[in-house]
Amino acid sequence: MIQLFETPGHAHHRPEVEYDHGQIIPYRESPNRMDLIRDHLLATGMAELHHTELPGPTAALSAIHTAEYLDALPRISKAAREANRYLYPYIFPVRQNMSRLPDLPFGLLGRHSLDVGSPVGPDTWHAANAAAATAIAAAQHLLENPSSRPYALCRPPGHHAGRDFMAGYCYLNNAAVAAHTLKDRGPVAIIDVDYHHGNGTQDIFWDDPEVFFVSLHGDPAFEYPNYAGFADETGGSSAPNTVLNVPLPQNTGTGNYLSALDKGLEATSRYAPAHIVVSLGFDTYQDDPLSTFSLDMDAYPRIAAAINSLNIPAVLIQEGGYASAALPRLASAFLEGWTT
Ligand code: OKP
Ligand code: ZN
């Protein structure tokens, strides 16, 4: 039986559209992603649901994100409430000889946005907080029950969110707050198996020797986030060799993916963490609309089992996965390898 964590209210974060190479298309990170996974895991009797209450612990959030960012995000959400719509950044204060930082919602939004993929609506701050609280609750459950392997249904996702920026559907870094919660009890490894590189997580722990970050993802030479996730990024000067990026080519299939994962897990094992946080994305699946990989359904129990074979207490943090029709089965397939 898997302990599933979710905080009500994320469904109110529901942007309608996103910008994709000059086109406006339906927003793919939708609330039904979590509904599909949760309902299926409860219906099959695989999972037991815990609702966490808000406000969640705020100390972990302040340890991960800057005070300036944690001040700006609710202010932008409030401006969106007053405007009664989602705010999209359109002006970015990149380096100039003369820069002023207007204290207006759009100035703040551009300042704290890496891209245009994280619109802020009236309930976005609340939903992002709920997701972070969910990650913290699952991590605390793991501390109290070391043999449990809890699963946090975090939405919106988090791994593109850095210390002071939102990006790619992400606002607060759920995996990072989970890692922070576990860090008191020894070093933590974050294993990011989402299709996209976890650039936000990498940014946050870049100089932290207590956190090892390994990520398998579409090569940033062709894939989002493009500016991070290359193999030569190995950690800051205070934390050398605590980042391991494994960029993979288009059409990567199950066999190649699993052998790359093995190398990542060997490195994780050498680091000898006390706990593991898995940034779990299902967008590596062959039918995912965002993915160029071609993993089949059988890959998922095998990914789970490979991580399990390390025999280290671990928590799952939901990241991406956009093939709605396949999501329920992807989650249960993964859990088949996760709990045995
Ligand atoms: C979030 B997660 C460019 C599309 C890029 C960003 C993808 C964010 C994925 N036109 N969109 O890692 O699943
Ligand atoms: Zn992704």
JSON list of C-alpha atoms and ligand atoms in Angstrom, two decimals, residues 18-21 28 115 157 159-160 168-170 194 196-197 223-224 283 290 319-322, ligand 1:
[
{"chain": "A", "resi": 18, "resn": "GLU", "atom": "CA", "xyz": [0.48, 28.45, -23.33]},
{"chain": "A", "resi": 19, "resn": "TYR", "atom": "CA", "xyz": [2.79, 29.86, -25.97]},
{"chain": "A", "resi": 20, "resn": "ASP", "atom": "CA", "xyz": [4.57, 27.27, -28.09]},
{"chain": "A", "resi": 21, "resn": "HIS", "atom": "CA", "xyz": [6.90, 28.41, -30.88]},
{"chain": "A", "resi": 28, "resn": "ARG", "atom": "CA", "xyz": [-0.91, 21.04, -21.06]},
{"chain": "A", "resi": 115, "resn": "ASP", "atom": "CA", "xyz": [10.58, 31.84, -19.75]},
{"chain": "A", "resi": 157, "resn": "PRO", "atom": "CA", "xyz": [5.31, 20.70, -10.68]},
{"chain": "A", "resi": 159, "resn": "HIS", "atom": "CA", "xyz": [11.86, 21.07, -10.89]},
{"chain": "A", "resi": 160, "resn": "HIS", "atom": "CA", "xyz": [12.29, 24.04, -13.26]},
{"chain": "A", "resi": 168, "resn": "GLY", "atom": "CA", "xyz": [8.16, 25.69, -17.42]},
{"chain": "A", "resi": 169, "resn": "TYR", "atom": "CA", "xyz": [4.88, 25.24, -15.43]},
{"chain": "A", "resi": 170, "resn": "CYS", "atom": "CA", "xyz": [6.87, 25.42, -12.13]},
{"chain": "A", "resi": 194, "resn": "ASP", "atom": "CA", "xyz": [11.42, 13.59, -15.75]},
{"chain": "A", "resi": 196, "resn": "HIS", "atom": "CA", "xyz": [13.22, 17.53, -18.98]},
{"chain": "A", "resi": 197, "resn": "HIS", "atom": "CA", "xyz": [16.35, 18.57, -17.14]},
{"chain": "A", "resi": 223, "resn": "GLU", "atom": "CA", "xyz": [15.37, 20.21, -25.77]},
{"chain": "A", "resi": 224, "resn": "TYR", "atom": "CA", "xyz": [13.98, 22.57, -23.14]},
{"chain": "A", "resi": 283, "resn": "ASP", "atom": "CA", "xyz": [6.87, 12.49, -19.97]},
{"chain": "A", "resi": 290, "resn": "LEU", "atom": "CA", "xyz": [6.20, 16.82, -25.06]},
{"chain": "A", "resi": 319, "resn": "GLU", "atom": "CA", "xyz": [6.78, 16.37, -11.90]},
{"chain": "A", "resi": 320, "resn": "GLY", "atom": "CA", "xyz": [5.63, 16.13, -15.54]},
{"chain": "A", "resi": 321, "resn": "GLY", "atom": "CA", "xyz": [3.64, 13.65, -17.63]},
{"chain": "A", "resi": 322, "resn": "TYR", "atom": "CA", "xyz": [1.10, 14.85, -20.19]},
{"chain": "B", "resi": 1, "resn": "OKP", "atom": "C1", "xyz": [7.72, 20.78, -17.42]},
{"chain": "B", "resi": 1, "resn": "OKP", "atom": "B1", "xyz": [8.15, 19.45, -16.80]},
{"chain": "B", "resi": 1, "resn": "OKP", "atom": "C2", "xyz": [8.56, 25.22, -25.76]},
{"chain": "B", "resi": 1, "resn": "OKP", "atom": "C3", "xyz": [7.85, 24.27, -24.90]},
{"chain": "B", "resi": 1, "resn": "OKP", "atom": "C4", "xyz": [8.59, 24.11, -23.61]},
{"chain": "B", "resi": 1, "resn": "OKP", "atom": "C5", "xyz": [8.26, 23.77, -21.28]},
{"chain": "B", "resi": 1, "resn": "OKP", "atom": "C6", "xyz": [8.12, 22.37, -20.84]},
{"chain": "B", "resi": 1, "resn": "OKP", "atom": "C7", "xyz": [8.02, 22.29, -19.36]},
{"chain": "B", "resi": 1, "resn": "OKP", "atom": "C8", "xyz": [7.94, 20.88, -18.89]},
{"chain": "B", "resi": 1, "resn": "OKP", "atom": "N1", "xyz": [7.72, 25.67, -26.79]},
{"chain": "B", "resi": 1, "resn": "OKP", "atom": "N2", "xyz": [7.67, 23.98, -22.56]},
{"chain": "B", "resi": 1, "resn": "OKP", "atom": "O1", "xyz": [9.52, 19.21, -16.83]},
{"chain": "B", "resi": 1, "resn": "OKP", "atom": "O2", "xyz": [7.45, 18.30, -17.33]}
]
